[in-house]
mmCIF file of C-alpha atoms in Angstrom:
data_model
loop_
_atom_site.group_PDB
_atom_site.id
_atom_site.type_symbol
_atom_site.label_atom_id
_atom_site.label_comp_id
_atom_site.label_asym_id
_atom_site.label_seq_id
_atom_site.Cartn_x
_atom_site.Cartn_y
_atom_site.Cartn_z
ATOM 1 C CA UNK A 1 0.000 0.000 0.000
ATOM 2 C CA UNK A 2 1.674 3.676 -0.965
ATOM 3 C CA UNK A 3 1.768 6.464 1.347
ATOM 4 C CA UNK A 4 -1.007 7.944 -0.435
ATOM 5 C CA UNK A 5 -3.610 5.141 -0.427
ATOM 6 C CA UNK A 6 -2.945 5.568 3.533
ATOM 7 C CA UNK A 7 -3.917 9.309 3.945
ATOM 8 C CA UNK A 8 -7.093 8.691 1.989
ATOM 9 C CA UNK A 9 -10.446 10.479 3.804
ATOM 10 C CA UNK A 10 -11.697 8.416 6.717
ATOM 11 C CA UNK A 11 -15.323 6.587 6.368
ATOM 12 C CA UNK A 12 -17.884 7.453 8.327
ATOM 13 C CA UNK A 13 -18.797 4.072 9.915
ATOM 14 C CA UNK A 14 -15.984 2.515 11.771
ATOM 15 C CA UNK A 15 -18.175 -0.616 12.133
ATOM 16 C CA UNK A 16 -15.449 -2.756 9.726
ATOM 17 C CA UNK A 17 -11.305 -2.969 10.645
ATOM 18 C CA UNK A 18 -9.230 -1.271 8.716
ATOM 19 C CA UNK A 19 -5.934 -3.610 7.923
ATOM 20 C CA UNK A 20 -4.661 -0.529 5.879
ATOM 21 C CA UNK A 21 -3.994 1.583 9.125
ATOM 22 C CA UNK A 22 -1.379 -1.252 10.334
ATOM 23 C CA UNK A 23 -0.030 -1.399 6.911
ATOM 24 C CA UNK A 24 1.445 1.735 6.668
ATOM 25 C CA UNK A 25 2.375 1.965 9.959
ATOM 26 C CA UNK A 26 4.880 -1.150 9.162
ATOM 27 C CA UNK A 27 6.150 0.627 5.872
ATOM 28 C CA UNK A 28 9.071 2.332 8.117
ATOM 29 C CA UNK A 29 10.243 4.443 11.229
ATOM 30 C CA UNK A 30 7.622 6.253 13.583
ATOM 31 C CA UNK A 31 9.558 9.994 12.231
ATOM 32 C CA UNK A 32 8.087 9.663 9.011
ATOM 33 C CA UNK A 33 5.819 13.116 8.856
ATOM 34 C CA UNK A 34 2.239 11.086 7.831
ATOM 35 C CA UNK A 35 3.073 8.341 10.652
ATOM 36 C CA UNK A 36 3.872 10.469 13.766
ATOM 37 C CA UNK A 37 0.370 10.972 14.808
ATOM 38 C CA UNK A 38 -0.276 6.947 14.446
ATOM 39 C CA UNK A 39 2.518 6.596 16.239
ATOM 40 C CA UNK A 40 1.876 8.844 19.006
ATOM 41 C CA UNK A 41 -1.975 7.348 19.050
ATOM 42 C CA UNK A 42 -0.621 4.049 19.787
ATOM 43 C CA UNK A 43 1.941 4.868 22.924
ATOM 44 C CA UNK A 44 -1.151 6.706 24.189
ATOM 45 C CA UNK A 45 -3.311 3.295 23.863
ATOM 46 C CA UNK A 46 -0.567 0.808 24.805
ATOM 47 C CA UNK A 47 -1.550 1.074 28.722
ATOM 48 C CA UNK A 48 -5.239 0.581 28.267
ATOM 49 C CA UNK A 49 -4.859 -2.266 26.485
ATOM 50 C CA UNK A 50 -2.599 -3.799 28.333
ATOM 51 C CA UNK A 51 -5.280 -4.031 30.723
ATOM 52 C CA UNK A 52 -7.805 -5.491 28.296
ATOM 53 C CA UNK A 53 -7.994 -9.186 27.839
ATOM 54 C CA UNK A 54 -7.642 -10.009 24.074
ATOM 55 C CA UNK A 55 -11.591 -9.625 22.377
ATOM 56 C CA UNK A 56 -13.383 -11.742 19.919
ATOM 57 C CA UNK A 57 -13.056 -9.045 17.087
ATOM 58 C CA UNK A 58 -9.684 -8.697 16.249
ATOM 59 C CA UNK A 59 -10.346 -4.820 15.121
ATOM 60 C CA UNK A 60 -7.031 -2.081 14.858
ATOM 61 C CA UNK A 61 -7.712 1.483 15.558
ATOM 62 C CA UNK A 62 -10.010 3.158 13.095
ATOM 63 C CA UNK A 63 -9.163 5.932 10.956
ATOM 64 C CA UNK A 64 -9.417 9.694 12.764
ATOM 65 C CA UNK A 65 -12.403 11.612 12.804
ATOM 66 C CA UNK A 66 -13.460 15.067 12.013
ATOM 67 C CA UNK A 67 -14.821 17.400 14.758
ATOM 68 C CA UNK A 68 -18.689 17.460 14.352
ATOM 69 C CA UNK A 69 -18.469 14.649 12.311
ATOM 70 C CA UNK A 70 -21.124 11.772 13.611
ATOM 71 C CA UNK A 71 -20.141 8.398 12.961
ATOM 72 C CA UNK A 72 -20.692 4.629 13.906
ATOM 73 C CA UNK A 73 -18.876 3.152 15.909
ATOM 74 C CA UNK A 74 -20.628 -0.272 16.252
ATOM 75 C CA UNK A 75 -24.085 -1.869 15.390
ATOM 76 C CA UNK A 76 -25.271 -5.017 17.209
ATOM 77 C CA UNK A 77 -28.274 -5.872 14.788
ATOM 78 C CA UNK A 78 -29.574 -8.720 17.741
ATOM 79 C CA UNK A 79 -30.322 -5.999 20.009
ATOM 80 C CA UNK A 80 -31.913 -2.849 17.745
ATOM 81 C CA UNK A 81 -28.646 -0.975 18.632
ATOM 82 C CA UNK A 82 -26.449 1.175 17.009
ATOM 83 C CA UNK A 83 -23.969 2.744 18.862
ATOM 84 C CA UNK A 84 -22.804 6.620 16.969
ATOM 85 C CA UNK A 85 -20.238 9.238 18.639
ATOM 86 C CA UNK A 86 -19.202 12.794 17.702
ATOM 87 C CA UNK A 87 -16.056 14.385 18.591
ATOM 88 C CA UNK A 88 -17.284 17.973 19.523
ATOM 89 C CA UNK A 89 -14.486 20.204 20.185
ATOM 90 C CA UNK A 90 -16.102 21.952 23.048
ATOM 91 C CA UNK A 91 -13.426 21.330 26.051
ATOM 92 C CA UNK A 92 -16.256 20.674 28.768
ATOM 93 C CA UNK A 93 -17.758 17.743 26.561
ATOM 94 C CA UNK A 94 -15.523 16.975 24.133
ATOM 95 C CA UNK A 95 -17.131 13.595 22.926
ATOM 96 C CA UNK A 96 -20.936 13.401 22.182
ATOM 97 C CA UNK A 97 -21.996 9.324 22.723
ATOM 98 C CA UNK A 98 -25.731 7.811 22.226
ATOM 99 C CA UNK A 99 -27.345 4.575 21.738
ATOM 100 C CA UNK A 100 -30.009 4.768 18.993
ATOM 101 C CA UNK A 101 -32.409 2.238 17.771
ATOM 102 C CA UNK A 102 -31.842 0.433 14.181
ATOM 103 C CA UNK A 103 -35.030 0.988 12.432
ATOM 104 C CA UNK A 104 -38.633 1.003 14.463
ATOM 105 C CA UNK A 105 -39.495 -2.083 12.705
ATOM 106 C CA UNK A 106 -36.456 -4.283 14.532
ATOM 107 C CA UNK A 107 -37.219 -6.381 16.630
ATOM 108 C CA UNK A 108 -34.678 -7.396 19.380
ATOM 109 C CA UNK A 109 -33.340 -11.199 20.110
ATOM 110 C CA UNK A 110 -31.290 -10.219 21.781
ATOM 111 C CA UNK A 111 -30.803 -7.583 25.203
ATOM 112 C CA UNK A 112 -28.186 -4.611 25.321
ATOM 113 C CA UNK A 113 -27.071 -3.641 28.969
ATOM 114 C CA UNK A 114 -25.171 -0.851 30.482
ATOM 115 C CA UNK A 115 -21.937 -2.414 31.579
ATOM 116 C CA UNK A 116 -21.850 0.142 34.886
ATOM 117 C CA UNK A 117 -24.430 -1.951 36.289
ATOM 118 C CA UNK A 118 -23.914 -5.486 35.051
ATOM 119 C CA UNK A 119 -20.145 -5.284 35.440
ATOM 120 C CA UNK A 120 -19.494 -8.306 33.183
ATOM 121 C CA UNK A 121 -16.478 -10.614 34.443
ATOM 122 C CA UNK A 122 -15.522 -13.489 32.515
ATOM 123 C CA UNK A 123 -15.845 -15.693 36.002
ATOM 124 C CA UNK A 124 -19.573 -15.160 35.175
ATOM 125 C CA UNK A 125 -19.624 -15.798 31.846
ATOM 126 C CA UNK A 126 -18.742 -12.747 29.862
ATOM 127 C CA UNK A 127 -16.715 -12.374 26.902
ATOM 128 C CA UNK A 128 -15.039 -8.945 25.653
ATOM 129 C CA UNK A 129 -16.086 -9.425 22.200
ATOM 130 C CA UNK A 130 -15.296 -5.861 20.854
ATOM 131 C CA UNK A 131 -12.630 -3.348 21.180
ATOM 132 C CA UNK A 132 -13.546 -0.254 19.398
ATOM 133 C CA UNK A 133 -10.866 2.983 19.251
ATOM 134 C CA UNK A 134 -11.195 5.911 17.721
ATOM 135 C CA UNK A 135 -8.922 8.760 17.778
ATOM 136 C CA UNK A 136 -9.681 12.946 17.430
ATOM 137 C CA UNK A 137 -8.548 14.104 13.667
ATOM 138 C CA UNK A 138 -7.915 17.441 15.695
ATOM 139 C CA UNK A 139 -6.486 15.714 18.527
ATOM 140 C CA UNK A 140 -4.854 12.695 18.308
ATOM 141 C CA UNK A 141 -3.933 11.519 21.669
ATOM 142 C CA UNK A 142 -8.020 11.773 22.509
ATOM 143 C CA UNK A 143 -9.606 8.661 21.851
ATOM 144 C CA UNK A 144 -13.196 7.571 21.927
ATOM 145 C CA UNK A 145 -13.449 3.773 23.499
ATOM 146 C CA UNK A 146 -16.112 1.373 23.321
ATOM 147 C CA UNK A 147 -16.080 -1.527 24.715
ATOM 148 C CA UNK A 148 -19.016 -4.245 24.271
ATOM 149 C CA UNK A 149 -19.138 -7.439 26.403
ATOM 150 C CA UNK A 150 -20.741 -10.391 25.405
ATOM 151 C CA UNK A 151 -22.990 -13.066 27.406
ATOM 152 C CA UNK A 152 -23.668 -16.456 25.400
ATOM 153 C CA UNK A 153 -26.976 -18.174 25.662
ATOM 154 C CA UNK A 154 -27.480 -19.761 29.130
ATOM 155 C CA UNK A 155 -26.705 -23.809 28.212
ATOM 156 C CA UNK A 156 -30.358 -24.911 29.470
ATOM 157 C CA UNK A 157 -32.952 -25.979 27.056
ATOM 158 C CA UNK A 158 -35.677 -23.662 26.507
ATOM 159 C CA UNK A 159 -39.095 -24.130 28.234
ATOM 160 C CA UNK A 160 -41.848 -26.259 25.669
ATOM 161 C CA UNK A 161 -45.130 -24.158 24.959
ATOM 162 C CA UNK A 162 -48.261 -25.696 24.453
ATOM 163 C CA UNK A 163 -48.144 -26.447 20.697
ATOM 164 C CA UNK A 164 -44.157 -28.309 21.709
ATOM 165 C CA UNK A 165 -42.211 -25.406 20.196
ATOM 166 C CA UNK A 166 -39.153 -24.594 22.202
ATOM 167 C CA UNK A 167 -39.956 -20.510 22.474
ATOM 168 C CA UNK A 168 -37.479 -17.948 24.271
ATOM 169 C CA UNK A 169 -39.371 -14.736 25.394
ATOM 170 C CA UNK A 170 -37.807 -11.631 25.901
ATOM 171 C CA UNK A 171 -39.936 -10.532 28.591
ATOM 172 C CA UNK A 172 -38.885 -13.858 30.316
ATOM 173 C CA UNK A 173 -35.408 -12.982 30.134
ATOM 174 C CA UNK A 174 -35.578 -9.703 31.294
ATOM 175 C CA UNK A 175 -38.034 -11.083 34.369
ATOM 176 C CA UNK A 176 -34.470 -13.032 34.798
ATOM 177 C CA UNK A 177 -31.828 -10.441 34.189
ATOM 178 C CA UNK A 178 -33.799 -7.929 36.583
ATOM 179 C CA UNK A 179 -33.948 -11.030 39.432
ATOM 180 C CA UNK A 180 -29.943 -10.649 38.880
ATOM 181 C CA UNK A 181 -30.357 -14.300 37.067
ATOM 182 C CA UNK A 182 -28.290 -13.281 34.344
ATOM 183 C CA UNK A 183 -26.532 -16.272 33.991
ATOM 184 C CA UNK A 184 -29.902 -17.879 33.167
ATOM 185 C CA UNK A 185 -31.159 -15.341 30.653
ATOM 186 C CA UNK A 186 -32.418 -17.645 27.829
ATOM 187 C CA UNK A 187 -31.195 -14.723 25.332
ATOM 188 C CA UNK A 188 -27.797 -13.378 24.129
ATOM 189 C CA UNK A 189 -26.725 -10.183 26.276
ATOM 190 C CA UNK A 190 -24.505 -7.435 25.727
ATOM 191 C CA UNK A 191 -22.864 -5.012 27.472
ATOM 192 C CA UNK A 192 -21.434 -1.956 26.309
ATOM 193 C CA UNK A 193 -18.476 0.009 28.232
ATOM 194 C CA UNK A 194 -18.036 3.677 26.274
ATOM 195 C CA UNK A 195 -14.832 6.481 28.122
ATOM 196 C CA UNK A 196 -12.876 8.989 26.408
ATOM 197 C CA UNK A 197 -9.573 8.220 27.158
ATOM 198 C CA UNK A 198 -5.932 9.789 26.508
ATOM 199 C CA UNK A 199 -4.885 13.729 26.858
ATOM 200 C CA UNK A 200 -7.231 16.386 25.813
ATOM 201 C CA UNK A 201 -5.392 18.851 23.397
ATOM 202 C CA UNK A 202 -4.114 22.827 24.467
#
């Protein structure tokens, strides 16, 4: 890949990976003018995930954002969810974050959680199954973080209904999930984890 396939505009949804980013970054020596700021992003993200235990997504950093540009940053389809970020460039919020639903016409299999109040561990069954980081175009050592947790289907077979169909309800699971049963939630869960993390710019 040439220097100038790397510098191309960044897309809007980071929901793919983007291989290219680690391509040029292996093309030669951290001083190179159009590499510093990659290089800079990744001594400011080498502590955090040092701390992270490897995710099911294997995902490098995505490309920089705009200010005031919104953007994806992950959809979970399952769950209605799309998660979208904007880096704002106002110093006492300098990261706008939401949850919005897919379409009105999606229905969920599966449930979305706020991670605060779960607070997955893999000793109960959790998985870190995405690692998503994206750095300011204005400021590189800022850098939006999402994390998203996953919980696999409890193991136990469904409950029969009266015409012998296995059926999983998602009011039954969230009768389960607000007993703090979440380890027998008949449904998949996920969590989602989102900080700004790294050095605000002067």
């Amino acid at each position: 890949m040439t220097e100038a396939t790397a510098t191309r505009q960044p897309r809007r949804s980071i929901q793919a990976p983007h291989a290219s980013l680690w391509a040029s970054y292996n093309q030669g020596p951290c001083m190179r003018p159009n590499l510093l700021s990659l290089c800079l992003l990744l001594m400011a993200t080498a502590p955090a995930l040092a701390a992270d235990p490897k995710p099911e997504i294997d995902r490098p950093v995505a490309p920089p954002q705009a200010t005031g540009v919104a953007h994806t940053l992950r959809q979970i389809p399952e769950a209605c969810a799309r998660f979208e970020g904007t880096f704002t460039g106002d110093a006492a919020q300098p990261y706008s974050f939401k949850v919005v639903r897919i379409s009105a016409q999606c229905q969920p299999r599966a449930r979305l959680l706020d991670a605060a109040k779960v607070k997955p561990d893999a000793a109960q069954g959790w998985k870190l199954n995405d690692l998503v980081r994206i750095p300011s175009k204005a400021c590189p050592s800022q850098i939006a973080v999402l994390r998203i947790w996953r919980h696999p289907v409890a193991v136990n077979t469904p409950d029969i209904d009266g015409q012998g169909q296995a059926r999983i309800y998602l009011e039954d699971a969230q009768k389960d999930i607000a007993a703090g049963k979440v380890a027998q939630a008949k449904i998949p869960l996920y969590a989602a984890e989102f900080k700004l993390e790294g050095k605000a710019c002067q």
